[in-house]
mmCIF file of N, CA and C and ligand atoms in Angstrom:
data_model
loop_
_atom_site.group_PDB
_atom_site.id
_atom_site.type_symbol
_atom_site.label_atom_id
_atom_site.label_comp_id
_atom_site.label_asym_id
_atom_site.label_seq_id
_atom_site.Cartn_x
_atom_site.Cartn_y
_atom_site.Cartn_z
ATOM 1 N N VAL A 1 -5.002 -9.272 13.594
ATOM 2 C CA VAL A 1 -4.602 -8.172 13.237
ATOM 3 C C VAL A 1 -3.186 -8.146 11.867
ATOM 4 N N GLY A 2 -4.036 -7.131 10.864
ATOM 5 C CA GLY A 2 -3.336 -7.200 9.479
ATOM 6 C C GLY A 2 -1.885 -6.408 9.862
ATOM 7 N N GLU A 3 -0.924 -6.678 8.445
ATOM 8 C CA GLU A 3 0.090 -6.295 8.812
ATOM 9 C C GLU A 3 0.229 -5.163 8.192
ATOM 10 N N ALA A 4 0.946 -3.871 9.038
ATOM 11 C CA ALA A 4 0.874 -2.510 8.583
ATOM 12 C C ALA A 4 1.778 -2.699 7.135
ATOM 13 N N PRO A 5 1.342 -1.431 6.422
ATOM 14 C CA PRO A 5 1.991 -1.509 4.854
ATOM 15 C C PRO A 5 3.597 -1.090 5.517
ATOM 16 N N ALA A 6 4.460 -1.601 4.503
ATOM 17 C CA ALA A 6 5.590 -1.015 4.658
ATOM 18 C C ALA A 6 6.021 0.631 4.787
ATOM 19 N N ALA A 7 5.495 1.045 3.554
ATOM 20 C CA ALA A 7 5.412 2.761 3.149
ATOM 21 C C ALA A 7 4.065 3.268 2.923
ATOM 22 N N VAL A 8 3.515 4.571 3.470
ATOM 23 C CA VAL A 8 2.322 4.847 3.125
ATOM 24 C C VAL A 8 2.816 6.324 2.592
ATOM 25 N N SER A 9 1.961 6.839 1.877
ATOM 26 C CA SER A 9 1.775 8.275 1.153
ATOM 27 C C SER A 9 0.896 8.954 1.621
ATOM 28 N N CYS A 10 1.119 10.533 2.019
ATOM 29 C CA CYS A 10 -0.087 11.272 2.145
ATOM 30 C C CYS A 10 -0.888 11.599 0.809
ATOM 31 N N ALA A 11 -2.177 11.090 1.051
ATOM 32 C CA ALA A 11 -3.256 11.354 0.280
ATOM 33 C C ALA A 11 -3.432 13.244 -0.091
ATOM 34 N N ARG A 12 -3.050 13.701 0.343
ATOM 35 C CA ARG A 12 -3.034 15.221 0.434
ATOM 36 C C ARG A 12 -1.936 16.104 0.088
ATOM 37 N N CYS A 13 -0.707 15.690 0.777
ATOM 38 C CA CYS A 13 0.257 16.296 0.724
ATOM 39 C C CYS A 13 1.809 15.287 -0.395
ATOM 40 N N GLY A 14 1.289 13.867 -0.397
ATOM 41 C CA GLY A 14 2.045 13.411 -0.670
ATOM 42 C C GLY A 14 3.383 12.996 -0.002
ATOM 43 N N THR A 15 3.458 13.351 1.057
ATOM 44 C CA THR A 15 4.630 13.274 1.921
ATOM 45 C C THR A 15 4.557 11.366 2.189
ATOM 46 N N VAL A 16 5.545 10.997 2.363
ATOM 47 C CA VAL A 16 5.975 9.777 2.299
ATOM 48 C C VAL A 16 6.860 9.248 3.827
ATOM 49 N N ALA A 17 6.122 7.875 3.798
ATOM 50 C CA ALA A 17 6.784 7.705 5.742
ATOM 51 C C ALA A 17 6.743 6.179 5.427
ATOM 52 N N ALA A 18 7.766 5.569 5.899
ATOM 53 C CA ALA A 18 7.819 4.425 6.006
ATOM 54 C C ALA A 18 8.599 3.719 7.341
ATOM 55 N N PRO A 19 8.214 2.850 8.327
ATOM 56 C CA PRO A 19 6.897 2.055 7.970
ATOM 57 C C PRO A 19 5.983 3.107 7.930
ATOM 58 N N ALA A 20 4.573 2.355 7.910
ATOM 59 C CA ALA A 20 3.522 3.482 8.489
ATOM 60 C C ALA A 20 3.526 3.906 9.785
ATOM 61 N N PRO A 21 3.494 5.296 9.828
ATOM 62 C CA PRO A 21 3.619 5.947 11.402
ATOM 63 C C PRO A 21 2.105 5.662 12.210
ATOM 64 N N LEU A 22 2.127 5.544 13.615
ATOM 65 C CA LEU A 22 0.792 5.011 13.859
ATOM 66 C C LEU A 22 0.073 5.945 14.367
ATOM 67 N N ASP A 23 0.742 7.604 14.140
ATOM 68 C CA ASP A 23 -0.415 8.934 14.037
ATOM 69 C C ASP A 23 -1.120 9.292 12.905
ATOM 70 N N TRP A 24 -0.328 8.344 11.781
ATOM 71 C CA TRP A 24 -1.312 8.884 10.697
ATOM 72 C C TRP A 24 -2.777 8.158 10.310
ATOM 73 N N SER A 25 -3.423 8.454 10.126
ATOM 74 C CA SER A 25 -4.995 7.853 9.976
ATOM 75 C C SER A 25 -5.092 7.573 8.815
ATOM 76 N N CYS A 26 -5.739 6.079 8.536
ATOM 77 C CA CYS A 26 -6.032 5.637 7.188
ATOM 78 C C CYS A 26 -7.651 5.601 7.165
ATOM 79 N N ALA A 27 -8.210 5.947 6.305
ATOM 80 C CA ALA A 27 -9.627 5.834 5.868
ATOM 81 C C ALA A 27 -9.757 4.875 4.619
ATOM 82 N N ARG A 28 -11.060 3.933 4.465
ATOM 83 C CA ARG A 28 -11.023 2.963 3.206
ATOM 84 C C ARG A 28 -12.074 3.882 2.266
ATOM 85 N N GLU A 29 -11.754 3.956 1.323
ATOM 86 C CA GLU A 29 -13.022 4.055 0.293
ATOM 87 C C GLU A 29 -13.010 3.483 -0.820
ATOM 88 N N ASP A 30 -13.969 2.908 -1.564
ATOM 89 C CA ASP A 30 -13.958 2.361 -2.789
ATOM 90 C C ASP A 30 -12.881 0.833 -2.528
ATOM 91 N N GLY A 31 -12.534 0.705 -1.319
ATOM 92 C CA GLY A 31 -11.537 -0.592 -1.272
ATOM 93 C C GLY A 31 -10.290 0.058 -1.381
ATOM 94 N N ARG A 32 -10.078 1.165 -1.336
ATOM 95 C CA ARG A 32 -8.813 1.653 -1.461
ATOM 96 C C ARG A 32 -8.410 2.493 -0.135
ATOM 97 N N GLU A 33 -7.093 2.311 0.532
ATOM 98 C CA GLU A 33 -7.005 3.160 1.402
ATOM 99 C C GLU A 33 -6.345 4.593 1.358
ATOM 100 N N ARG A 34 -6.892 5.162 2.084
ATOM 101 C CA ARG A 34 -6.015 6.708 2.381
ATOM 102 C C ARG A 34 -5.449 6.954 3.149
ATOM 103 N N TRP A 35 -4.288 7.657 3.350
ATOM 104 C CA TRP A 35 -3.496 7.835 4.338
ATOM 105 C C TRP A 35 -3.211 9.339 4.134
ATOM 106 N N LEU A 36 -3.622 9.869 5.607
ATOM 107 C CA LEU A 36 -3.371 10.935 5.743
ATOM 108 C C LEU A 36 -2.508 11.298 6.813
ATOM 109 N N CYS A 37 -1.330 12.206 7.002
ATOM 110 C CA CYS A 37 -0.559 13.023 7.752
ATOM 111 C C CYS A 37 -1.041 13.631 8.661
ATOM 112 N N PRO A 38 -0.863 13.717 10.089
ATOM 113 C CA PRO A 38 -1.623 14.300 10.750
ATOM 114 C C PRO A 38 -1.760 15.738 10.619
ATOM 115 N N PRO A 39 -0.932 16.530 10.224
ATOM 116 C CA PRO A 39 -1.276 17.854 10.020
ATOM 117 C C PRO A 39 -2.729 17.918 8.790
ATOM 118 N N CYS A 40 -2.356 16.932 7.650
ATOM 119 C CA CYS A 40 -3.698 16.641 6.549
ATOM 120 C C CYS A 40 -4.884 16.548 7.380
ATOM 121 N N THR A 41 -4.599 15.414 8.370
ATOM 122 C CA THR A 41 -5.745 14.693 8.717
ATOM 123 C C THR A 41 -6.472 16.204 9.618
ATOM 124 N N ARG A 42 -5.806 16.763 10.203
ATOM 125 C CA ARG A 42 -6.653 18.428 10.740
ATOM 126 C C ARG A 42 -7.425 18.799 9.927
ATOM 127 N N GLU A 43 -6.045 19.237 8.879
ATOM 128 C CA GLU A 43 -7.110 20.198 7.480
ATOM 129 C C GLU A 43 -8.034 19.210 7.003
ATOM 130 N N ASN A 44 -8.207 18.279 7.097
ATOM 131 C CA ASN A 44 -9.150 17.349 6.376
ATOM 132 C C ASN A 44 -10.401 17.702 6.952
ATOM 133 N N VAL A 45 -10.467 17.189 8.665
ATOM 134 C CA VAL A 45 -11.596 17.475 9.427
ATOM 135 C C VAL A 45 -12.064 18.761 8.863
ATOM 136 N N ARG A 46 -10.916 19.586 9.041
ATOM 137 C CA ARG A 46 -11.765 20.846 9.041
ATOM 138 C C ARG A 46 -12.838 20.799 7.700
ATOM 139 N N SER A 47 -12.172 20.634 6.716
ATOM 140 C CA SER A 47 -12.614 20.838 5.670
ATOM 141 C C SER A 47 -13.883 20.408 5.418
ATOM 142 N N ILE A 48 -14.116 18.914 6.125
ATOM 143 C CA ILE A 48 -15.325 18.414 6.461
ATOM 144 C C ILE A 48 -16.287 18.901 7.097
ATOM 145 N N GLU A 49 -15.872 19.464 8.337
ATOM 146 C CA GLU A 49 -16.851 20.420 9.211
ATOM 147 C C GLU A 49 -17.206 21.453 7.950
ATOM 148 N N GLY A 50 -16.489 22.381 7.346
ATOM 149 C CA GLY A 50 -16.733 23.415 7.059
ATOM 150 C C GLY A 50 -17.615 23.217 5.574
ATOM 151 N N ARG A 51 -17.566 21.727 5.134
ATOM 152 C CA ARG A 51 -18.465 21.230 4.107
ATOM 153 C C ARG A 51 -17.377 21.989 2.957
ATOM 154 N N LEU A 52 -16.327 22.014 2.897
ATOM 155 C CA LEU A 52 -15.416 22.448 1.859
ATOM 156 C C LEU A 52 -14.513 21.540 0.838
ATOM 157 N N ASP A 53 -15.348 19.887 0.938
ATOM 158 C CA ASP A 53 -14.432 18.959 0.655
ATOM 159 C C ASP A 53 -14.488 19.223 -0.524
ATOM 160 N N GLU A 54 -12.830 19.068 -1.374
ATOM 161 C CA GLU A 54 -12.690 19.016 -2.877
ATOM 162 C C GLU A 54 -13.212 17.864 -3.539
ATOM 163 N N ALA A 55 -12.672 17.579 -4.710
ATOM 164 C CA ALA A 55 -13.389 16.357 -5.406
ATOM 165 C C ALA A 55 -13.114 15.102 -4.399
ATOM 166 N N TRP A 56 -13.620 14.555 -3.881
ATOM 167 C CA TRP A 56 -13.175 13.462 -3.181
ATOM 168 C C TRP A 56 -13.844 12.169 -3.555
ATOM 169 N N TRP A 57 -14.696 12.184 -4.626
ATOM 170 C CA TRP A 57 -14.387 11.058 -5.561
ATOM 171 C C TRP A 57 -14.530 11.114 -6.703
HETATM 172 ZN ZN1 ZN B 1 -0.053 15.177 4.375
#
């Protein structure tokens, strides 16, 4: 079990939370961690389902 980050910031809206809340989602892309707060996680899922993803890489 790895240690939780001391602080995380949302990749979409920039909200910062410390320590990393359990209800935030973390995705690994190209070895980097992308954190999303719950509202942005929902928005992200919706955009993926709608194939409206932004410049994702
Ligand atoms: Zn957010």
